[in-house]
């Protein structure tokens, strides 16, 4: 029987339990501190639902219960051997495989000419403003991580996200200038006649 699919949030939970057993509230705290939300959609409700599903799939199990004063009892979970096996397998796939992804920005770039020069430049300028703010915030976090002497191996995912945003900012700045200056002209007044490239046409180009 095939193993149940491990979601990105499920992988993040197992990543924490790889360190030690913990209860969901502690998981949520650590995810905030480690900026897990930059790579996973983390919400309180979805976290508890994910924990329940991981337990149902025998990836985690209850190892203890804790009570702090008058607060409700908290259930502590630990990873099972099955969970560890699935975690390792999925981790290898994510690190080694090159998956095809479909960023929303690409769809936006595809409709620039249809939106027109004025609208496109306004929206790109809005994107640039948001990207500059995000990159500045990234740098503040990176400085704090360096000051805290947090081992770099623990925030490689964050560094990748920061570099990706920085690249997107620089690329979009060049695009904005190319469109503004006319180096990349809009075709809205005289759209070209586009033809469908068939598989036969593509094969012929490759062999010619």
mmCIF file with all atom_site columns, C-alpha atoms in Angstrom:
data_model
loop_
_atom_site.group_PDB
_atom_site.id
_atom_site.type_symbol
_atom_site.label_atom_id
_atom_site.label_alt_id
_atom_site.label_comp_id
_atom_site.label_asym_id
_atom_site.label_entity_id
_atom_site.label_seq_id
_atom_site.pdbx_PDB_ins_code
_atom_site.Cartn_x
_atom_site.Cartn_y
_atom_site.Cartn_z
_atom_site.occupancy
_atom_site.B_iso_or_equiv
_atom_site.pdbx_formal_charge
_atom_site.auth_seq_id
_atom_site.auth_comp_id
_atom_site.auth_asym_id
_atom_site.auth_atom_id
_atom_site.pdbx_PDB_model_num
ATOM 1   C CA . UNK A 1 1   ? 0.000  0.000  0.000   1.00 0.00 ? 1   UNK A CA 1
ATOM 2   C CA . UNK A 1 2   ? 1.413  3.396  -1.040  1.00 0.00 ? 2   UNK A CA 1
ATOM 3   C CA . UNK A 1 3   ? 2.302  5.911  1.643   1.00 0.00 ? 3   UNK A CA 1
ATOM 4   C CA . UNK A 1 4   ? -0.021 8.875  2.123   1.00 0.00 ? 4   UNK A CA 1
ATOM 5   C CA . UNK A 1 5   ? 1.154  12.024 0.359   1.00 0.00 ? 5   UNK A CA 1
ATOM 6   C CA . UNK A 1 6   ? 3.283  14.260 2.547   1.00 0.00 ? 6   UNK A CA 1
ATOM 7   C CA . UNK A 1 7   ? 2.259  17.908 2.161   1.00 0.00 ? 7   UNK A CA 1
ATOM 8   C CA . UNK A 1 8   ? 4.746  20.804 2.543   1.00 0.00 ? 8   UNK A CA 1
ATOM 9   C CA . UNK A 1 9   ? 3.267  21.595 5.978   1.00 0.00 ? 9   UNK A CA 1
ATOM 10  C CA . UNK A 1 10  ? 3.437  17.920 6.934   1.00 0.00 ? 10  UNK A CA 1
ATOM 11  C CA . UNK A 1 11  ? 7.101  17.879 5.960   1.00 0.00 ? 11  UNK A CA 1
ATOM 12  C CA . UNK A 1 12  ? 7.689  21.005 8.073   1.00 0.00 ? 12  UNK A CA 1
ATOM 13  C CA . UNK A 1 13  ? 6.097  19.306 11.094  1.00 0.00 ? 13  UNK A CA 1
ATOM 14  C CA . UNK A 1 14  ? 8.267  16.208 10.664  1.00 0.00 ? 14  UNK A CA 1
ATOM 15  C CA . UNK A 1 15  ? 11.281 18.471 10.244  1.00 0.00 ? 15  UNK A CA 1
ATOM 16  C CA . UNK A 1 16  ? 10.661 19.868 13.741  1.00 0.00 ? 16  UNK A CA 1
ATOM 17  C CA . UNK A 1 17  ? 9.944  16.450 15.260  1.00 0.00 ? 17  UNK A CA 1
ATOM 18  C CA . UNK A 1 18  ? 13.234 15.285 13.766  1.00 0.00 ? 18  UNK A CA 1
ATOM 19  C CA . UNK A 1 19  ? 14.833 17.482 16.457  1.00 0.00 ? 19  UNK A CA 1
ATOM 20  C CA . UNK A 1 20  ? 12.686 16.386 19.407  1.00 0.00 ? 20  UNK A CA 1
ATOM 21  C CA . UNK A 1 21  ? 9.092  15.545 20.375  1.00 0.00 ? 21  UNK A CA 1
ATOM 22  C CA . UNK A 1 22  ? 6.897  18.624 20.844  1.00 0.00 ? 22  UNK A CA 1
ATOM 23  C CA . UNK A 1 23  ? 3.291  19.793 21.022  1.00 0.00 ? 23  UNK A CA 1
ATOM 24  C CA . UNK A 1 24  ? 1.566  21.760 18.208  1.00 0.00 ? 24  UNK A CA 1
ATOM 25  C CA . UNK A 1 25  ? 1.769  25.087 20.055  1.00 0.00 ? 25  UNK A CA 1
ATOM 26  C CA . UNK A 1 26  ? 5.553  24.777 20.264  1.00 0.00 ? 26  UNK A CA 1
ATOM 27  C CA . UNK A 1 27  ? 5.644  23.812 16.591  1.00 0.00 ? 27  UNK A CA 1
ATOM 28  C CA . UNK A 1 28  ? 3.735  26.977 15.682  1.00 0.00 ? 28  UNK A CA 1
ATOM 29  C CA . UNK A 1 29  ? 6.116  29.131 17.758  1.00 0.00 ? 29  UNK A CA 1
ATOM 30  C CA . UNK A 1 30  ? 9.212  27.625 16.148  1.00 0.00 ? 30  UNK A CA 1
ATOM 31  C CA . UNK A 1 31  ? 7.743  27.991 12.663  1.00 0.00 ? 31  UNK A CA 1
ATOM 32  C CA . UNK A 1 32  ? 7.231  31.711 13.300  1.00 0.00 ? 32  UNK A CA 1
ATOM 33  C CA . UNK A 1 33  ? 10.745 32.130 14.692  1.00 0.00 ? 33  UNK A CA 1
ATOM 34  C CA . UNK A 1 34  ? 12.277 30.289 11.740  1.00 0.00 ? 34  UNK A CA 1
ATOM 35  C CA . UNK A 1 35  ? 10.186 32.058 9.067   1.00 0.00 ? 35  UNK A CA 1
ATOM 36  C CA . UNK A 1 36  ? 8.767  28.774 7.791   1.00 0.00 ? 36  UNK A CA 1
ATOM 37  C CA . UNK A 1 37  ? 5.911  30.806 6.312   1.00 0.00 ? 37  UNK A CA 1
ATOM 38  C CA . UNK A 1 38  ? 8.291  31.890 3.510   1.00 0.00 ? 38  UNK A CA 1
ATOM 39  C CA . UNK A 1 39  ? 8.050  28.375 2.036   1.00 0.00 ? 39  UNK A CA 1
ATOM 40  C CA . UNK A 1 40  ? 4.910  26.886 3.579   1.00 0.00 ? 40  UNK A CA 1
ATOM 41  C CA . UNK A 1 41  ? 1.398  28.273 4.093   1.00 0.00 ? 41  UNK A CA 1
ATOM 42  C CA . UNK A 1 42  ? 1.202  28.060 7.896   1.00 0.00 ? 42  UNK A CA 1
ATOM 43  C CA . UNK A 1 43  ? -2.107 28.691 9.654   1.00 0.00 ? 43  UNK A CA 1
ATOM 44  C CA . UNK A 1 44  ? -3.129 27.552 13.141  1.00 0.00 ? 44  UNK A CA 1
ATOM 45  C CA . UNK A 1 45  ? -6.101 25.543 11.895  1.00 0.00 ? 45  UNK A CA 1
ATOM 46  C CA . UNK A 1 46  ? -4.180 23.867 9.089   1.00 0.00 ? 46  UNK A CA 1
ATOM 47  C CA . UNK A 1 47  ? -1.320 23.014 11.456  1.00 0.00 ? 47  UNK A CA 1
ATOM 48  C CA . UNK A 1 48  ? -3.581 21.128 13.877  1.00 0.00 ? 48  UNK A CA 1
ATOM 49  C CA . UNK A 1 49  ? -5.340 19.421 10.971  1.00 0.00 ? 49  UNK A CA 1
ATOM 50  C CA . UNK A 1 50  ? -1.959 18.360 9.567   1.00 0.00 ? 50  UNK A CA 1
ATOM 51  C CA . UNK A 1 51  ? -0.872 16.959 12.944  1.00 0.00 ? 51  UNK A CA 1
ATOM 52  C CA . UNK A 1 52  ? -4.075 14.913 13.126  1.00 0.00 ? 52  UNK A CA 1
ATOM 53  C CA . UNK A 1 53  ? -3.536 13.569 9.628   1.00 0.00 ? 53  UNK A CA 1
ATOM 54  C CA . UNK A 1 54  ? 0.095  12.670 10.311  1.00 0.00 ? 54  UNK A CA 1
ATOM 55  C CA . UNK A 1 55  ? -1.022 10.749 13.383  1.00 0.00 ? 55  UNK A CA 1
ATOM 56  C CA . UNK A 1 56  ? -3.745 8.984  11.403  1.00 0.00 ? 56  UNK A CA 1
ATOM 57  C CA . UNK A 1 57  ? -1.161 7.961  8.783   1.00 0.00 ? 57  UNK A CA 1
ATOM 58  C CA . UNK A 1 58  ? 1.131  6.629  11.540  1.00 0.00 ? 58  UNK A CA 1
ATOM 59  C CA . UNK A 1 59  ? 3.849  9.183  10.756  1.00 0.00 ? 59  UNK A CA 1
ATOM 60  C CA . UNK A 1 60  ? 3.708  10.571 14.296  1.00 0.00 ? 60  UNK A CA 1
ATOM 61  C CA . UNK A 1 61  ? 2.435  9.303  17.629  1.00 0.00 ? 61  UNK A CA 1
ATOM 62  C CA . UNK A 1 62  ? 1.566  10.643 21.072  1.00 0.00 ? 62  UNK A CA 1
ATOM 63  C CA . UNK A 1 63  ? 4.554  10.302 23.403  1.00 0.00 ? 63  UNK A CA 1
ATOM 64  C CA . UNK A 1 64  ? 3.507  12.479 26.344  1.00 0.00 ? 64  UNK A CA 1
ATOM 65  C CA . UNK A 1 65  ? 0.968  14.968 27.690  1.00 0.00 ? 65  UNK A CA 1
ATOM 66  C CA . UNK A 1 66  ? 1.852  18.185 29.518  1.00 0.00 ? 66  UNK A CA 1
ATOM 67  C CA . UNK A 1 67  ? -0.099 20.565 31.724  1.00 0.00 ? 67  UNK A CA 1
ATOM 68  C CA . UNK A 1 68  ? 1.128  24.061 32.601  1.00 0.00 ? 68  UNK A CA 1
ATOM 69  C CA . UNK A 1 69  ? -0.853 25.451 35.520  1.00 0.00 ? 69  UNK A CA 1
ATOM 70  C CA . UNK A 1 70  ? -4.482 25.984 34.599  1.00 0.00 ? 70  UNK A CA 1
ATOM 71  C CA . UNK A 1 71  ? -3.844 25.804 30.883  1.00 0.00 ? 71  UNK A CA 1
ATOM 72  C CA . UNK A 1 72  ? -5.400 22.963 28.877  1.00 0.00 ? 72  UNK A CA 1
ATOM 73  C CA . UNK A 1 73  ? -3.437 19.761 28.640  1.00 0.00 ? 73  UNK A CA 1
ATOM 74  C CA . UNK A 1 74  ? -1.067 19.682 25.680  1.00 0.00 ? 74  UNK A CA 1
ATOM 75  C CA . UNK A 1 75  ? -0.337 16.575 23.659  1.00 0.00 ? 75  UNK A CA 1
ATOM 76  C CA . UNK A 1 76  ? 3.293  15.949 22.758  1.00 0.00 ? 76  UNK A CA 1
ATOM 77  C CA . UNK A 1 77  ? 4.023  14.118 19.509  1.00 0.00 ? 77  UNK A CA 1
ATOM 78  C CA . UNK A 1 78  ? 7.058  12.246 18.318  1.00 0.00 ? 78  UNK A CA 1
ATOM 79  C CA . UNK A 1 79  ? 7.970  10.876 14.891  1.00 0.00 ? 79  UNK A CA 1
ATOM 80  C CA . UNK A 1 80  ? 7.528  7.169  14.180  1.00 0.00 ? 80  UNK A CA 1
ATOM 81  C CA . UNK A 1 81  ? 9.936  5.076  12.122  1.00 0.00 ? 81  UNK A CA 1
ATOM 82  C CA . UNK A 1 82  ? 7.413  5.164  9.281   1.00 0.00 ? 82  UNK A CA 1
ATOM 83  C CA . UNK A 1 83  ? 7.345  8.961  9.523   1.00 0.00 ? 83  UNK A CA 1
ATOM 84  C CA . UNK A 1 84  ? 11.143 9.099  9.477   1.00 0.00 ? 84  UNK A CA 1
ATOM 85  C CA . UNK A 1 85  ? 11.304 6.889  6.390   1.00 0.00 ? 85  UNK A CA 1
ATOM 86  C CA . UNK A 1 86  ? 8.743  8.996  4.523   1.00 0.00 ? 86  UNK A CA 1
ATOM 87  C CA . UNK A 1 87  ? 10.444 12.220 5.665   1.00 0.00 ? 87  UNK A CA 1
ATOM 88  C CA . UNK A 1 88  ? 13.813 11.046 4.330   1.00 0.00 ? 88  UNK A CA 1
ATOM 89  C CA . UNK A 1 89  ? 12.333 9.856  1.036   1.00 0.00 ? 89  UNK A CA 1
ATOM 90  C CA . UNK A 1 90  ? 10.416 13.084 0.423   1.00 0.00 ? 90  UNK A CA 1
ATOM 91  C CA . UNK A 1 91  ? 13.407 15.188 1.464   1.00 0.00 ? 91  UNK A CA 1
ATOM 92  C CA . UNK A 1 92  ? 15.625 13.449 -1.103  1.00 0.00 ? 92  UNK A CA 1
ATOM 93  C CA . UNK A 1 93  ? 13.014 13.986 -3.815  1.00 0.00 ? 93  UNK A CA 1
ATOM 94  C CA . UNK A 1 94  ? 12.623 17.687 -3.059  1.00 0.00 ? 94  UNK A CA 1
ATOM 95  C CA . UNK A 1 95  ? 16.365 18.275 -2.958  1.00 0.00 ? 95  UNK A CA 1
ATOM 96  C CA . UNK A 1 96  ? 17.316 16.246 -6.016  1.00 0.00 ? 96  UNK A CA 1
ATOM 97  C CA . UNK A 1 97  ? 14.369 16.523 -8.392  1.00 0.00 ? 97  UNK A CA 1
ATOM 98  C CA . UNK A 1 98  ? 13.803 19.508 -10.670 1.00 0.00 ? 98  UNK A CA 1
ATOM 99  C CA . UNK A 1 99  ? 10.042 20.028 -10.545 1.00 0.00 ? 99  UNK A CA 1
ATOM 100 C CA . UNK A 1 100 ? 8.240  22.217 -13.065 1.00 0.00 ? 100 UNK A CA 1
ATOM 101 C CA . UNK A 1 101 ? 6.657  25.121 -11.223 1.00 0.00 ? 101 UNK A CA 1
ATOM 102 C CA . UNK A 1 102 ? 4.200  27.723 -12.470 1.00 0.00 ? 102 UNK A CA 1
ATOM 103 C CA . UNK A 1 103 ? 4.799  31.109 -10.783 1.00 0.00 ? 103 UNK A CA 1
ATOM 104 C CA . UNK A 1 104 ? 1.881  33.530 -11.132 1.00 0.00 ? 104 UNK A CA 1
ATOM 105 C CA . UNK A 1 105 ? 4.288  36.277 -12.260 1.00 0.00 ? 105 UNK A CA 1
ATOM 106 C CA . UNK A 1 106 ? 4.886  34.418 -15.534 1.00 0.00 ? 106 UNK A CA 1
ATOM 107 C CA . UNK A 1 107 ? 1.190  34.635 -16.382 1.00 0.00 ? 107 UNK A CA 1
ATOM 108 C CA . UNK A 1 108 ? 1.290  38.353 -15.629 1.00 0.00 ? 108 UNK A CA 1
ATOM 109 C CA . UNK A 1 109 ? 4.261  38.846 -17.955 1.00 0.00 ? 109 UNK A CA 1
ATOM 110 C CA . UNK A 1 110 ? 2.404  36.985 -20.695 1.00 0.00 ? 110 UNK A CA 1
ATOM 111 C CA . UNK A 1 111 ? -0.444 39.539 -20.785 1.00 0.00 ? 111 UNK A CA 1
ATOM 112 C CA . UNK A 1 112 ? 1.592  42.772 -20.663 1.00 0.00 ? 112 UNK A CA 1
ATOM 113 C CA . UNK A 1 113 ? 0.863  43.718 -24.256 1.00 0.00 ? 113 UNK A CA 1
ATOM 114 C CA . UNK A 1 114 ? -2.862 43.081 -23.810 1.00 0.00 ? 114 UNK A CA 1
ATOM 115 C CA . UNK A 1 115 ? -2.948 45.298 -20.704 1.00 0.00 ? 115 UNK A CA 1
ATOM 116 C CA . UNK A 1 116 ? -1.268 48.111 -22.586 1.00 0.00 ? 116 UNK A CA 1
ATOM 117 C CA . UNK A 1 117 ? 1.688  50.379 -21.875 1.00 0.00 ? 117 UNK A CA 1
ATOM 118 C CA . UNK A 1 118 ? 0.174  52.666 -19.236 1.00 0.00 ? 118 UNK A CA 1
ATOM 119 C CA . UNK A 1 119 ? -1.463 49.947 -17.143 1.00 0.00 ? 119 UNK A CA 1
ATOM 120 C CA . UNK A 1 120 ? 1.517  47.603 -17.373 1.00 0.00 ? 120 UNK A CA 1
ATOM 121 C CA . UNK A 1 121 ? 4.018  50.257 -16.269 1.00 0.00 ? 121 UNK A CA 1
ATOM 122 C CA . UNK A 1 122 ? 1.832  51.264 -13.310 1.00 0.00 ? 122 UNK A CA 1
ATOM 123 C CA . UNK A 1 123 ? 1.479  47.657 -12.145 1.00 0.00 ? 123 UNK A CA 1
ATOM 124 C CA . UNK A 1 124 ? 5.187  46.938 -12.606 1.00 0.00 ? 124 UNK A CA 1
ATOM 125 C CA . UNK A 1 125 ? 6.031  50.043 -10.572 1.00 0.00 ? 125 UNK A CA 1
ATOM 126 C CA . UNK A 1 126 ? 3.716  48.758 -7.827  1.00 0.00 ? 126 UNK A CA 1
ATOM 127 C CA . UNK A 1 127 ? 5.487  45.410 -7.929  1.00 0.00 ? 127 UNK A CA 1
ATOM 128 C CA . UNK A 1 128 ? 8.872  47.126 -7.722  1.00 0.00 ? 128 UNK A CA 1
ATOM 129 C CA . UNK A 1 129 ? 7.798  49.085 -4.666  1.00 0.00 ? 129 UNK A CA 1
ATOM 130 C CA . UNK A 1 130 ? 6.684  45.901 -2.903  1.00 0.00 ? 130 UNK A CA 1
ATOM 131 C CA . UNK A 1 131 ? 9.795  43.989 -3.935  1.00 0.00 ? 131 UNK A CA 1
ATOM 132 C CA . UNK A 1 132 ? 12.106 46.738 -2.640  1.00 0.00 ? 132 UNK A CA 1
ATOM 133 C CA . UNK A 1 133 ? 10.326 46.682 0.722   1.00 0.00 ? 133 UNK A CA 1
ATOM 134 C CA . UNK A 1 134 ? 10.557 42.877 0.858   1.00 0.00 ? 134 UNK A CA 1
ATOM 135 C CA . UNK A 1 135 ? 14.270 42.865 -0.036  1.00 0.00 ? 135 UNK A CA 1
ATOM 136 C CA . UNK A 1 136 ? 14.978 45.474 2.658   1.00 0.00 ? 136 UNK A CA 1
ATOM 137 C CA . UNK A 1 137 ? 13.112 43.343 5.209   1.00 0.00 ? 137 UNK A CA 1
ATOM 138 C CA . UNK A 1 138 ? 15.059 40.269 4.056   1.00 0.00 ? 138 UNK A CA 1
ATOM 139 C CA . UNK A 1 139 ? 18.359 42.017 4.697   1.00 0.00 ? 139 UNK A CA 1
ATOM 140 C CA . UNK A 1 140 ? 17.289 42.958 8.235   1.00 0.00 ? 140 UNK A CA 1
ATOM 141 C CA . UNK A 1 141 ? 16.442 39.327 8.994   1.00 0.00 ? 141 UNK A CA 1
ATOM 142 C CA . UNK A 1 142 ? 19.694 38.076 7.477   1.00 0.00 ? 142 UNK A CA 1
ATOM 143 C CA . UNK A 1 143 ? 21.668 40.513 9.639   1.00 0.00 ? 143 UNK A CA 1
ATOM 144 C CA . UNK A 1 144 ? 19.883 39.296 12.740  1.00 0.00 ? 144 UNK A CA 1
ATOM 145 C CA . UNK A 1 145 ? 20.539 35.659 11.869  1.00 0.00 ? 145 UNK A CA 1
ATOM 146 C CA . UNK A 1 146 ? 24.230 36.445 11.406  1.00 0.00 ? 146 UNK A CA 1
ATOM 147 C CA . UNK A 1 147 ? 24.373 38.379 14.684  1.00 0.00 ? 147 UNK A CA 1
ATOM 148 C CA . UNK A 1 148 ? 22.658 35.518 16.521  1.00 0.00 ? 148 UNK A CA 1
ATOM 149 C CA . UNK A 1 149 ? 25.295 33.185 15.028  1.00 0.00 ? 149 UNK A CA 1
ATOM 150 C CA . UNK A 1 150 ? 22.573 30.845 13.824  1.00 0.00 ? 150 UNK A CA 1
ATOM 151 C CA . UNK A 1 151 ? 24.333 28.101 11.821  1.00 0.00 ? 151 UNK A CA 1
ATOM 152 C CA . UNK A 1 152 ? 23.853 28.871 8.140   1.00 0.00 ? 152 UNK A CA 1
ATOM 153 C CA . UNK A 1 153 ? 22.785 25.316 7.356   1.00 0.00 ? 153 UNK A CA 1
ATOM 154 C CA . UNK A 1 154 ? 19.544 26.005 9.250   1.00 0.00 ? 154 UNK A CA 1
ATOM 155 C CA . UNK A 1 155 ? 18.471 28.926 7.083   1.00 0.00 ? 155 UNK A CA 1
ATOM 156 C CA . UNK A 1 156 ? 19.485 27.904 3.588   1.00 0.00 ? 156 UNK A CA 1
ATOM 157 C CA . UNK A 1 157 ? 15.812 27.969 2.581   1.00 0.00 ? 157 UNK A CA 1
ATOM 158 C CA . UNK A 1 158 ? 15.531 31.558 3.806   1.00 0.00 ? 158 UNK A CA 1
ATOM 159 C CA . UNK A 1 159 ? 18.716 32.580 1.983   1.00 0.00 ? 159 UNK A CA 1
ATOM 160 C CA . UNK A 1 160 ? 17.354 31.057 -1.226  1.00 0.00 ? 160 UNK A CA 1
ATOM 161 C CA . UNK A 1 161 ? 14.100 33.009 -0.837  1.00 0.00 ? 161 UNK A CA 1
ATOM 162 C CA . UNK A 1 162 ? 16.026 36.229 -0.233  1.00 0.00 ? 162 UNK A CA 1
ATOM 163 C CA . UNK A 1 163 ? 18.249 35.707 -3.271  1.00 0.00 ? 163 UNK A CA 1
ATOM 164 C CA . UNK A 1 164 ? 15.219 34.845 -5.393  1.00 0.00 ? 164 UNK A CA 1
ATOM 165 C CA . UNK A 1 165 ? 13.433 38.067 -4.388  1.00 0.00 ? 165 UNK A CA 1
ATOM 166 C CA . UNK A 1 166 ? 16.594 40.079 -5.030  1.00 0.00 ? 166 UNK A CA 1
ATOM 167 C CA . UNK A 1 167 ? 16.936 38.532 -8.496  1.00 0.00 ? 167 UNK A CA 1
ATOM 168 C CA . UNK A 1 168 ? 13.266 39.219 -9.253  1.00 0.00 ? 168 UNK A CA 1
ATOM 169 C CA . UNK A 1 169 ? 13.713 42.846 -8.185  1.00 0.00 ? 169 UNK A CA 1
ATOM 170 C CA . UNK A 1 170 ? 16.767 43.362 -10.406 1.00 0.00 ? 170 UNK A CA 1
ATOM 171 C CA . UNK A 1 171 ? 15.133 41.588 -13.357 1.00 0.00 ? 171 UNK A CA 1
ATOM 172 C CA . UNK A 1 172 ? 11.917 43.586 -12.995 1.00 0.00 ? 172 UNK A CA 1
ATOM 173 C CA . UNK A 1 173 ? 13.851 46.858 -12.784 1.00 0.00 ? 173 UNK A CA 1
ATOM 174 C CA . UNK A 1 174 ? 15.484 46.037 -16.127 1.00 0.00 ? 174 UNK A CA 1
ATOM 175 C CA . UNK A 1 175 ? 12.107 45.081 -17.602 1.00 0.00 ? 175 UNK A CA 1
ATOM 176 C CA . UNK A 1 176 ? 10.553 48.349 -16.410 1.00 0.00 ? 176 UNK A CA 1
ATOM 177 C CA . UNK A 1 177 ? 13.327 50.372 -18.055 1.00 0.00 ? 177 UNK A CA 1
ATOM 178 C CA . UNK A 1 178 ? 13.104 48.347 -21.273 1.00 0.00 ? 178 UNK A CA 1
ATOM 179 C CA . UNK A 1 179 ? 9.354  48.930 -21.512 1.00 0.00 ? 179 UNK A CA 1
ATOM 180 C CA . UNK A 1 180 ? 9.516  52.577 -20.445 1.00 0.00 ? 180 UNK A CA 1
ATOM 181 C CA . UNK A 1 181 ? 12.263 53.439 -22.915 1.00 0.00 ? 181 UNK A CA 1
ATOM 182 C CA . UNK A 1 182 ? 10.671 51.537 -25.778 1.00 0.00 ? 182 UNK A CA 1
ATOM 183 C CA . UNK A 1 183 ? 13.556 49.115 -26.171 1.00 0.00 ? 183 UNK A CA 1
ATOM 184 C CA . UNK A 1 184 ? 10.898 46.426 -25.864 1.00 0.00 ? 184 UNK A CA 1
ATOM 185 C CA . UNK A 1 185 ? 8.030  47.971 -27.873 1.00 0.00 ? 185 UNK A CA 1
ATOM 186 C CA . UNK A 1 186 ? 4.370  47.271 -27.244 1.00 0.00 ? 186 UNK A CA 1
ATOM 187 C CA . UNK A 1 187 ? 2.472  45.740 -30.178 1.00 0.00 ? 187 UNK A CA 1
ATOM 188 C CA . UNK A 1 188 ? -0.988 46.796 -29.024 1.00 0.00 ? 188 UNK A CA 1
ATOM 189 C CA . UNK A 1 189 ? -1.595 49.057 -32.053 1.00 0.00 ? 189 UNK A CA 1
ATOM 190 C CA . UNK A 1 190 ? -0.367 46.539 -34.615 1.00 0.00 ? 190 UNK A CA 1
ATOM 191 C CA . UNK A 1 191 ? -0.556 43.007 -33.190 1.00 0.00 ? 191 UNK A CA 1
ATOM 192 C CA . UNK A 1 192 ? 1.445  40.462 -35.173 1.00 0.00 ? 192 UNK A CA 1
ATOM 193 C CA . UNK A 1 193 ? -0.202 37.491 -36.830 1.00 0.00 ? 193 UNK A CA 1
ATOM 194 C CA . UNK A 1 194 ? 0.668  34.521 -34.656 1.00 0.00 ? 194 UNK A CA 1
ATOM 195 C CA . UNK A 1 195 ? 0.515  30.969 -35.964 1.00 0.00 ? 195 UNK A CA 1
ATOM 196 C CA . UNK A 1 196 ? 0.238  27.792 -33.981 1.00 0.00 ? 196 UNK A CA 1
ATOM 197 C CA . UNK A 1 197 ? 3.478  25.822 -33.863 1.00 0.00 ? 197 UNK A CA 1
ATOM 198 C CA . UNK A 1 198 ? 2.582  22.165 -34.273 1.00 0.00 ? 198 UNK A CA 1
ATOM 199 C CA . UNK A 1 199 ? 4.590  19.196 -33.091 1.00 0.00 ? 199 UNK A CA 1
ATOM 200 C CA . UNK A 1 200 ? 5.473  18.446 -36.730 1.00 0.00 ? 200 UNK A CA 1
ATOM 201 C CA . UNK A 1 201 ? 6.834  21.985 -37.180 1.00 0.00 ? 201 UNK A CA 1
ATOM 202 C CA . UNK A 1 202 ? 8.908  21.659 -34.019 1.00 0.00 ? 202 UNK A CA 1
ATOM 203 C CA . UNK A 1 203 ? 10.333 18.280 -35.109 1.00 0.00 ? 203 UNK A CA 1
ATOM 204 C CA . UNK A 1 204 ? 11.206 19.725 -38.538 1.00 0.00 ? 204 UNK A CA 1
ATOM 205 C CA . UNK A 1 205 ? 13.078 22.659 -36.961 1.00 0.00 ? 205 UNK A CA 1
ATOM 206 C CA . UNK A 1 206 ? 15.095 20.284 -34.790 1.00 0.00 ? 206 UNK A CA 1
ATOM 207 C CA . UNK A 1 207 ? 16.164 18.139 -37.747 1.00 0.00 ? 207 UNK A CA 1
ATOM 208 C CA . UNK A 1 208 ? 16.877 20.974 -40.192 1.00 0.00 ? 208 UNK A CA 1
#
